[in-house]
CSV table of C-alpha atoms in Angstrom, one decimal:
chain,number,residue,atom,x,y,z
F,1,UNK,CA,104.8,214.7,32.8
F,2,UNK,CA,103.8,212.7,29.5
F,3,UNK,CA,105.7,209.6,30.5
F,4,UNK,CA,103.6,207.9,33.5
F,5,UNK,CA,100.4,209.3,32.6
F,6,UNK,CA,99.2,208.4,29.7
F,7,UNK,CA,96.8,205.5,29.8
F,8,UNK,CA,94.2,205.1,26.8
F,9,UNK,CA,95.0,208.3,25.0
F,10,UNK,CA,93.9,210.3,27.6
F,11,UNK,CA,96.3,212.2,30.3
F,12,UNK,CA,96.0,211.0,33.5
F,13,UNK,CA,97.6,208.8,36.7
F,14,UNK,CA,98.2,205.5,35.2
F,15,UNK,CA,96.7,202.8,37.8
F,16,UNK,CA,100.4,201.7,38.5
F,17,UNK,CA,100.6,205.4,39.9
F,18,UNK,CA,97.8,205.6,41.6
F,19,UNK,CA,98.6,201.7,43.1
F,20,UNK,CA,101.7,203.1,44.5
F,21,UNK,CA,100.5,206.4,45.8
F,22,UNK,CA,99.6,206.8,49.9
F,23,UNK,CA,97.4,209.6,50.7
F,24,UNK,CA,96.2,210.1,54.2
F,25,UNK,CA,93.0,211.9,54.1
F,26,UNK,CA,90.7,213.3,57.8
F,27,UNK,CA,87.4,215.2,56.9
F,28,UNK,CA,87.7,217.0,60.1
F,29,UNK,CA,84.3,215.6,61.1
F,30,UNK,CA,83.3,217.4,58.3
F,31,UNK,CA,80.5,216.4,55.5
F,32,UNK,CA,83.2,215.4,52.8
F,33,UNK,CA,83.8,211.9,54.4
F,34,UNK,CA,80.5,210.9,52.4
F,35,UNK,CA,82.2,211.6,49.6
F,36,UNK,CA,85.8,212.3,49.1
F,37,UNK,CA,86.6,208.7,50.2
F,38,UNK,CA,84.1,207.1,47.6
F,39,UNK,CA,85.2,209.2,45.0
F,40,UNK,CA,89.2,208.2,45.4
F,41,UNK,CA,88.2,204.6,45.8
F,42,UNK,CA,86.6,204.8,42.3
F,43,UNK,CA,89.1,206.9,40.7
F,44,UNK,CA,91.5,204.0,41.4
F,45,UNK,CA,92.8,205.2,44.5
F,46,UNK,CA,93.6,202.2,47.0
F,47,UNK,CA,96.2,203.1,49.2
F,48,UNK,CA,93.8,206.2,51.1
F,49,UNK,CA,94.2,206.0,54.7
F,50,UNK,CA,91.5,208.3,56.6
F,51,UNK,CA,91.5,209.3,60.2
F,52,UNK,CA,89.8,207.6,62.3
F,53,UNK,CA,89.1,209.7,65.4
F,54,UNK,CA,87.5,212.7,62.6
F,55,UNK,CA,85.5,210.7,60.3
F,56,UNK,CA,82.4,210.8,62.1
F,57,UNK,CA,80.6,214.2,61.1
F,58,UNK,CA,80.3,216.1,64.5
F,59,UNK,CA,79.5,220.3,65.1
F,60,UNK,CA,81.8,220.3,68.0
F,61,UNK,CA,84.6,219.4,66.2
F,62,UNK,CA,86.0,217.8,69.4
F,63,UNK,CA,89.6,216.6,68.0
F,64,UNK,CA,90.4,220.0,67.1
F,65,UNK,CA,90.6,224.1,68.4
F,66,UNK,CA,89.1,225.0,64.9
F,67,UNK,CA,88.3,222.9,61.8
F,68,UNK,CA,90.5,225.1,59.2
F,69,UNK,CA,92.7,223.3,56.8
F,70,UNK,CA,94.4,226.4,56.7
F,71,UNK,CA,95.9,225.9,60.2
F,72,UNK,CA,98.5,223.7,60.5
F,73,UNK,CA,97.2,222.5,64.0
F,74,UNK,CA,93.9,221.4,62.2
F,75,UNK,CA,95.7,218.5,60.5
F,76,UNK,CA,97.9,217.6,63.1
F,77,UNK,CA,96.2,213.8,63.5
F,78,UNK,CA,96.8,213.5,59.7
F,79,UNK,CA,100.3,214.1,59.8
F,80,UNK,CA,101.2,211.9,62.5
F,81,UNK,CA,99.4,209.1,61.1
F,82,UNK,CA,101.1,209.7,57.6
F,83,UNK,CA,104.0,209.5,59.3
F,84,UNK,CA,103.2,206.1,60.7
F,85,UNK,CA,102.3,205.0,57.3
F,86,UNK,CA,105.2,206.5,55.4
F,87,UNK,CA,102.3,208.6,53.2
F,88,UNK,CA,103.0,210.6,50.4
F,89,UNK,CA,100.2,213.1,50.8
F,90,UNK,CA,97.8,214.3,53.6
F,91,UNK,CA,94.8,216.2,52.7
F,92,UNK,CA,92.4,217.7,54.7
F,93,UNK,CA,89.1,219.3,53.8
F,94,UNK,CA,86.7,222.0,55.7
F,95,UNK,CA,83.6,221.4,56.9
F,96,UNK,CA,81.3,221.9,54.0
F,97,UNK,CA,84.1,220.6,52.0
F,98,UNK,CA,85.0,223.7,50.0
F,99,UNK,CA,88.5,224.2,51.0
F,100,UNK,CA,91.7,221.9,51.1
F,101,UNK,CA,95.2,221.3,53.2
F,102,UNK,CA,97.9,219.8,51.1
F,103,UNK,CA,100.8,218.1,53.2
F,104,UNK,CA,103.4,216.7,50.7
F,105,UNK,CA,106.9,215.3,51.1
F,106,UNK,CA,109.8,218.3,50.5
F,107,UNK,CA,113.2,217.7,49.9
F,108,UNK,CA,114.7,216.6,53.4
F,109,UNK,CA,111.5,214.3,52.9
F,110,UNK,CA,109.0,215.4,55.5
F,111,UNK,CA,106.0,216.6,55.2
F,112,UNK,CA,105.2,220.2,54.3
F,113,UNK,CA,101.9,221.9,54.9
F,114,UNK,CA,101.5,223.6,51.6
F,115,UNK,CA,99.6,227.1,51.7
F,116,UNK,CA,97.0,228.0,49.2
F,117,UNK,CA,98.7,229.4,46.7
F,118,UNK,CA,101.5,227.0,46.1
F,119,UNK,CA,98.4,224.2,45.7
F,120,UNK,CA,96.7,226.8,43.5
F,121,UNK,CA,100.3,227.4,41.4
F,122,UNK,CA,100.3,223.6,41.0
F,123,UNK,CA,96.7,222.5,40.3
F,124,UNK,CA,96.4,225.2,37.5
F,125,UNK,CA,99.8,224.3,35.8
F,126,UNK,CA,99.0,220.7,35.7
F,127,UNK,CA,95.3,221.4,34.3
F,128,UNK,CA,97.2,223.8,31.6
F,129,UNK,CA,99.6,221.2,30.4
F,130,UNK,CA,97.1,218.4,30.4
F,131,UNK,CA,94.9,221.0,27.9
F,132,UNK,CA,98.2,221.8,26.2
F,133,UNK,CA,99.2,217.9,25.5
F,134,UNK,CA,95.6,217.2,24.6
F,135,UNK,CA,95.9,219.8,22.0
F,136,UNK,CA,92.8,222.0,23.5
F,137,UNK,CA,94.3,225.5,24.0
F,138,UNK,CA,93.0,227.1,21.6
F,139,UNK,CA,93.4,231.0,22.4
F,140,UNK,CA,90.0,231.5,24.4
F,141,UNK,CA,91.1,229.7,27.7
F,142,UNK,CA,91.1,231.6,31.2
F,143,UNK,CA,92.3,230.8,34.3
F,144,UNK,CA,91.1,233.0,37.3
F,145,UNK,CA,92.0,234.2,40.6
F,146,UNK,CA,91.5,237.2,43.0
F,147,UNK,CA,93.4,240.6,43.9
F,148,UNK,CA,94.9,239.4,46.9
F,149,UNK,CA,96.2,235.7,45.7
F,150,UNK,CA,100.1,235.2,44.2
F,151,UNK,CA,100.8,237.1,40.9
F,152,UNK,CA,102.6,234.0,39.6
F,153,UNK,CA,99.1,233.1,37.7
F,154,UNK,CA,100.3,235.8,35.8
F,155,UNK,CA,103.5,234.1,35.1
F,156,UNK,CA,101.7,230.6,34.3
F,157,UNK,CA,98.8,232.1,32.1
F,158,UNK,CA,101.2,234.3,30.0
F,159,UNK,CA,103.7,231.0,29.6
F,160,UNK,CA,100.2,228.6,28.1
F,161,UNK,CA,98.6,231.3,26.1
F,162,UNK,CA,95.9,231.8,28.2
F,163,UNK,CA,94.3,234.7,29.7
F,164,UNK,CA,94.4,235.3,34.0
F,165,UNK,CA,91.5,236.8,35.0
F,166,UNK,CA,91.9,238.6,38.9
F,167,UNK,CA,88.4,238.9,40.4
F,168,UNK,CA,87.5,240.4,44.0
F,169,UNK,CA,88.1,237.9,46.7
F,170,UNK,CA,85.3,235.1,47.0
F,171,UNK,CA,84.3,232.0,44.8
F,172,UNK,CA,81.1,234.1,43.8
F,173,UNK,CA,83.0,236.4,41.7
F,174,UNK,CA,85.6,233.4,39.8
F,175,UNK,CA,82.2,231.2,39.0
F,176,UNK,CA,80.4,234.3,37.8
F,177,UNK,CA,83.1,234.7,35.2
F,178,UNK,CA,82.2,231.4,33.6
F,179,UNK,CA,78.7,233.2,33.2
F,180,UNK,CA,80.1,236.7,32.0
F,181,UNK,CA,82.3,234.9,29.3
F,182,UNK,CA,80.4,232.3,27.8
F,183,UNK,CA,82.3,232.2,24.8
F,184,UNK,CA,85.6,232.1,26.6
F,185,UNK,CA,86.7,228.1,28.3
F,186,UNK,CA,87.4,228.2,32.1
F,187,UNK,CA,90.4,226.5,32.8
F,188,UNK,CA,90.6,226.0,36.9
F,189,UNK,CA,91.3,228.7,39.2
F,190,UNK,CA,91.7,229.6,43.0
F,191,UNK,CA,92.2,232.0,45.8
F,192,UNK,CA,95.0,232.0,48.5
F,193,UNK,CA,92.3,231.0,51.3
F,194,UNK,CA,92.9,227.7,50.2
F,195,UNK,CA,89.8,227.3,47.5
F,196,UNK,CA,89.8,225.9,44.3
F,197,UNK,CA,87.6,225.2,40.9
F,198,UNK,CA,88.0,222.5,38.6
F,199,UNK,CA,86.5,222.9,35.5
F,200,UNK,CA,83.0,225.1,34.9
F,201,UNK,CA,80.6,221.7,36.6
F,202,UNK,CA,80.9,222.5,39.7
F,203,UNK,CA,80.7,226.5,40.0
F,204,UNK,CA,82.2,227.5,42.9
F,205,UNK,CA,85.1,226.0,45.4
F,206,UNK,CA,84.9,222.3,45.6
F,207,UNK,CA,87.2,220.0,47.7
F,208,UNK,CA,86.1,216.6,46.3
F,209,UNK,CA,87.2,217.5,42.5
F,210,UNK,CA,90.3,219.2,44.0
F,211,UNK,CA,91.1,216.4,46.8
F,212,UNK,CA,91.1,213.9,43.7
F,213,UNK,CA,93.3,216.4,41.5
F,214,UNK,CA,95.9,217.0,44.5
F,215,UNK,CA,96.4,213.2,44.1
F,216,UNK,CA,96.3,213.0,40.4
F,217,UNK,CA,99.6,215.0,40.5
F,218,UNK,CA,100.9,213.0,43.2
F,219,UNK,CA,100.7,210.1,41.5
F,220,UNK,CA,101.9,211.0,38.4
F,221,UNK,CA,105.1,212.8,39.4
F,222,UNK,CA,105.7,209.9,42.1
F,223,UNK,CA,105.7,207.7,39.0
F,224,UNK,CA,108.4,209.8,36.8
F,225,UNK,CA,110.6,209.9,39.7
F,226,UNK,CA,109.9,213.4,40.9
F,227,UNK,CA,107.6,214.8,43.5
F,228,UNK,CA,104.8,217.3,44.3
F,229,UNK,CA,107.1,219.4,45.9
F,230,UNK,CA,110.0,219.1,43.7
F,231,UNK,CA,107.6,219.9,40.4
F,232,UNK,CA,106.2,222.8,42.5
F,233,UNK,CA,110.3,224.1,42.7
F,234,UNK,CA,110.7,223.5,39.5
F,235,UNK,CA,107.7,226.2,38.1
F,236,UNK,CA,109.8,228.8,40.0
F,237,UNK,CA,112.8,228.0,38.6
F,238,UNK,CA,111.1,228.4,35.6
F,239,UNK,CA,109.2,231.7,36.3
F,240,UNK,CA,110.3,233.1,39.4
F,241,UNK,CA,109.8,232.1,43.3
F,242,UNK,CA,106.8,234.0,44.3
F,243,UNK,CA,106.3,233.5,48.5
F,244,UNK,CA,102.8,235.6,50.2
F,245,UNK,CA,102.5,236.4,54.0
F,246,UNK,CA,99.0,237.2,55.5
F,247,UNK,CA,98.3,238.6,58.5
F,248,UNK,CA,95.3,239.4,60.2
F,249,UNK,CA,94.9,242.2,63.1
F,250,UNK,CA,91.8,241.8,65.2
F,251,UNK,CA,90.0,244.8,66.1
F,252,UNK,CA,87.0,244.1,68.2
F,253,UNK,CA,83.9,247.1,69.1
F,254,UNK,CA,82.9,250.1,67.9
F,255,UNK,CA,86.6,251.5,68.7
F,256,UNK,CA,88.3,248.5,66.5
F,257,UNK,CA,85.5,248.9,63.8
F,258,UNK,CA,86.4,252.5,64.0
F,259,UNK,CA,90.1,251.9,64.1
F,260,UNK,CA,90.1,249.9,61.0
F,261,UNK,CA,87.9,252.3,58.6
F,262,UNK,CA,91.0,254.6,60.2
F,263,UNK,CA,93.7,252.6,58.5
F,264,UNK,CA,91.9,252.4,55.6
F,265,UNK,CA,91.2,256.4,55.2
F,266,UNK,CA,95.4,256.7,56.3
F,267,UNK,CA,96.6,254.8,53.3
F,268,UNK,CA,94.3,256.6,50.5
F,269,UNK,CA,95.1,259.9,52.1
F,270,UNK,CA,98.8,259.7,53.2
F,271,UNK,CA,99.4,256.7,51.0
F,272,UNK,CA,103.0,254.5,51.0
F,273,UNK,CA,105.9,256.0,49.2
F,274,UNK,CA,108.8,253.8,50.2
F,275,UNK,CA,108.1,250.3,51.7
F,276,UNK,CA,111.2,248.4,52.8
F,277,UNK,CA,113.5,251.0,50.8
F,278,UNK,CA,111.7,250.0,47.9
F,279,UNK,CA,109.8,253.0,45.7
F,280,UNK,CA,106.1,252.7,45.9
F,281,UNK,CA,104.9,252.6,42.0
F,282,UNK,CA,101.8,251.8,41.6
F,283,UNK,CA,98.6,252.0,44.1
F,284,UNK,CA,95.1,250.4,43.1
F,285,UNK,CA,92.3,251.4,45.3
F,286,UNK,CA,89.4,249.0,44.3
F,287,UNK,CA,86.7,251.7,46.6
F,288,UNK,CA,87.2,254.6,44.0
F,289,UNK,CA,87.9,252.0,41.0
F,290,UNK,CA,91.6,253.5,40.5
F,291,UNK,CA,94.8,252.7,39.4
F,292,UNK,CA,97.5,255.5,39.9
F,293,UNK,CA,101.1,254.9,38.5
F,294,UNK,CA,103.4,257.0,40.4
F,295,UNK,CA,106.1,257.0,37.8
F,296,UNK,CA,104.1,258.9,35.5
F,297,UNK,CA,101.3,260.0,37.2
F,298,UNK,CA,98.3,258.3,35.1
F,299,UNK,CA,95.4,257.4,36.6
F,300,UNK,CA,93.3,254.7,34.6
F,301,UNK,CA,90.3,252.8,36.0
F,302,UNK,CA,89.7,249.3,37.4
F,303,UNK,CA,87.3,247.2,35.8
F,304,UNK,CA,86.4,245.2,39.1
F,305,UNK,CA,83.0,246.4,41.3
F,306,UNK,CA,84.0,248.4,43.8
F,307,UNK,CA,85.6,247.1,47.3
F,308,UNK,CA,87.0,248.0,49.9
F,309,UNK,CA,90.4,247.7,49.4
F,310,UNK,CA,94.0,248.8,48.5
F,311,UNK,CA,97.1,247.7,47.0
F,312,UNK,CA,100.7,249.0,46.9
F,313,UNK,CA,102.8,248.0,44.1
F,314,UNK,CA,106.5,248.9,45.0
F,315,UNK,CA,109.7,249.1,42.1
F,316,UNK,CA,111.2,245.4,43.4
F,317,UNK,CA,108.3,243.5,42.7
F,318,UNK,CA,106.7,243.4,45.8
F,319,UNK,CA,102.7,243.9,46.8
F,320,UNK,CA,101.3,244.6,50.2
F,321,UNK,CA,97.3,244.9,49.9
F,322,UNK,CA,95.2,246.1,52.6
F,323,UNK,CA,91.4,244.3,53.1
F,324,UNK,CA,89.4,244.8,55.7
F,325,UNK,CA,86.9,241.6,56.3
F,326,UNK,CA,83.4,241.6,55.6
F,327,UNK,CA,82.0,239.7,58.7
F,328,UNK,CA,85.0,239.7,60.9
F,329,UNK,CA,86.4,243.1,63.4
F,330,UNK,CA,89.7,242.2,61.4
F,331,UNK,CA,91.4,244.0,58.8
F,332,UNK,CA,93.7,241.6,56.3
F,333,UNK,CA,97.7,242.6,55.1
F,334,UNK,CA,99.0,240.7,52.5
F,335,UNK,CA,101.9,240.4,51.5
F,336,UNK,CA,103.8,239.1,47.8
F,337,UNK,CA,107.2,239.2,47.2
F,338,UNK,CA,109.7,237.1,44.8
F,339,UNK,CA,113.3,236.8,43.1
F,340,UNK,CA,114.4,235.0,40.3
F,341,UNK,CA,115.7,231.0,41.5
F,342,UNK,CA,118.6,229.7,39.8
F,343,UNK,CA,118.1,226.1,40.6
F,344,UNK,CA,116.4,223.5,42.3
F,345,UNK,CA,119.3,223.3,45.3
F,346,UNK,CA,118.8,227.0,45.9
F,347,UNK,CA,115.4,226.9,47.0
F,348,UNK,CA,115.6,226.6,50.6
F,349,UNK,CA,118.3,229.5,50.7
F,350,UNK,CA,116.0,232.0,48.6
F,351,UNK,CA,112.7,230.9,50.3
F,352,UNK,CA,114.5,231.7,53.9
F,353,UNK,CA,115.1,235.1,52.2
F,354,UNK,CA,112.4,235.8,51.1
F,355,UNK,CA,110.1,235.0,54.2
F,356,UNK,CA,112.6,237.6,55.8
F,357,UNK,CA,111.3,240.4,53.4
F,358,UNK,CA,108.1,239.9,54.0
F,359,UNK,CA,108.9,240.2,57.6
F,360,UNK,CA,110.5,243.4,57.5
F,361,UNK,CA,108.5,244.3,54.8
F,362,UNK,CA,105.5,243.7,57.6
F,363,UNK,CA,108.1,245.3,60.7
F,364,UNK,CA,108.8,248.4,58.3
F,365,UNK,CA,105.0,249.0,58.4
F,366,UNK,CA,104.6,248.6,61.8
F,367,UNK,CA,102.4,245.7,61.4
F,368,UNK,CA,104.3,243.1,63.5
């Protein structure tokens, strides 16, 4: 990390990095093409490419079924034309430029739509070791993220010395921390939906600071002969491969509003016991503010306002939690599982293994 990107005592892409990094950037007709694009050009960034057919801000979105970076589809133009131009790294942004894609190079050397956790696991480790080498951990730092994003944070905050703090989904709650602990330093933190927070300036999710971080560690792992994707591989050799599924059931009406206050009332009264012949121990129900270990029997409370929803906990590791959505008829399953990876060559082998336990993890609760 320390060998390419150190440039006047401060940690960052050398200009030899960022010279020879490609990025392929498309606001999605979006608002960030006033200022994503100015703000790599004056971070040094030369070699940005944008899309032209999506630069010019437009409601209809009419390149596009829907504007979400979170849908592979969405950045479709971007990837071809990265392909054209042999790019290292497409990034795509919402369109009130909150949220980010990530497309990077993997191991076969194509491009990979990253989800939001992987760019979360990646953006938070480099910000920790850039505090680290700069000597400014100092046993009051905090990262945060929410109930329903990977438990790897975990992993990374207990491996720096810092403290994760897990929040209730929505950048309200991770900025409001900054607030609540003013005597405490905010690291960065995220959410799976793609969402992230540099620093405490800008308080809530913010694609320009993130769009400009995504590159920093392009460029500086391009530069010491590595790669986003192979440094991301790397952290989970190092504290275990953590893969999440999501799925979303629709449930339109009164009958599907009905259906899905159902669901909820079957888990807390005939909750899980055995998921995917795994033992259910531990289910946190964030309505009553409960934790209850099943081992023992102890129930302690959750220091999180109240919401509505539930989380199994199960003896391998895993974690299904159960969210209805706020202003959608849908109700929200996600799903964390992981395994411990031996090495880098293994990845592909243990990540097609894992994507097939959260399948039948998702089958064996009649979900799919």
């Amino acid at each position: 990390f320390i060998n390419a990107s150190v440039e006047n005592g401060t940690v960052g892409a050398t200009q030899n990095a960022k010279d020879n990094l490609k990025v392929v950037f498309t606001s999605l007709h979006g608002t960030s093409i006033t200022a994503v694009p100015e703000t790599l050009k004056r971070a040094g960034y030369k070699n940005v490419s944008i899309v032209k057919e999506q630069e010019v801000p437009d409601g209809g979105f009419p390149t596009v079924k829907s504007p979400n970076p979170e849908e592979p589809a969405a950045l479709k133009m971007a990837l071809e034309l990265a392909e054209k131009e042999g790019a290292d790294i497409v990034i795509g942004t919402d369109p009130d430029c909150d949220r980010l894609g990530v497309a990077v190079r993997n191991s076969e050397g194509e491009l990979q739509l990253l989800n939001g956790n992987q760019t979360m696991i990646m953006m938070v480790d480099f910000l920790l070791k850039k505090w680290k080498y700069e000597n400014k951990i100092k046993g009051k730092e905090f990262i945060a993220t929410t109930i329903v994003s990977t438990p790897m944070l975990n992993k990374l905050a207990d491996a720096y010395g810092v403290e994760n703090k897990i929040v209730l989904t929505g950048f309200k709650w991770i900025a409001k921390l900054i607030k609540d602990y003013p005597e405490l330093d905010f690291v960065g933190g995220g959410e799976e939906s793609f969402g992230f927070m540099v620093g405490d300036f800008v308080r809530d999710k913010d694609a320009v600071t993130s769009t400009l971080l995504a590159c920093e560690i392009a460029a500086i792992t391009k530069a010491n002969g590595s790669s986003f994707f192979e440094e991301l591989i790397k952290l989970y050799v190092e504290h275990g491969c953590y893969k999440e599924k999501l799925i979303s059931l629709t449930k339109k009406g009164i009958e599907g509003a009905e259906e899905i206050k159902q669901m909820m009332t079957d888990a807390r009264q005939n909750p899980l016991t055995i998921v995917n012949g795994s033992k259910v121990v531990k289910i946190e129900d964030y309505e009553s503010a409960t934790s209850k270990n099943l081992i023992t029997g102890e129930t302690s409370a959750i220091d999180i306002p109240k919401s509505n929803v539930i989380i199994y906990y199960t003896e391998d590791g895993s974690q299904i939690a159960l969210r209805p959505s706020g202003t959608e008829p849908k109700i929200k399953f996600y799903v964390s599982v992981n395994s411990k990876l031996d090495s880098i060559n293994g990845f592909k082998t243990l990540e097609s293994e894992l994507d097939s336990k959260a399948e039948t993890i998702l089958k064996d609760m009649n979900l799919i």
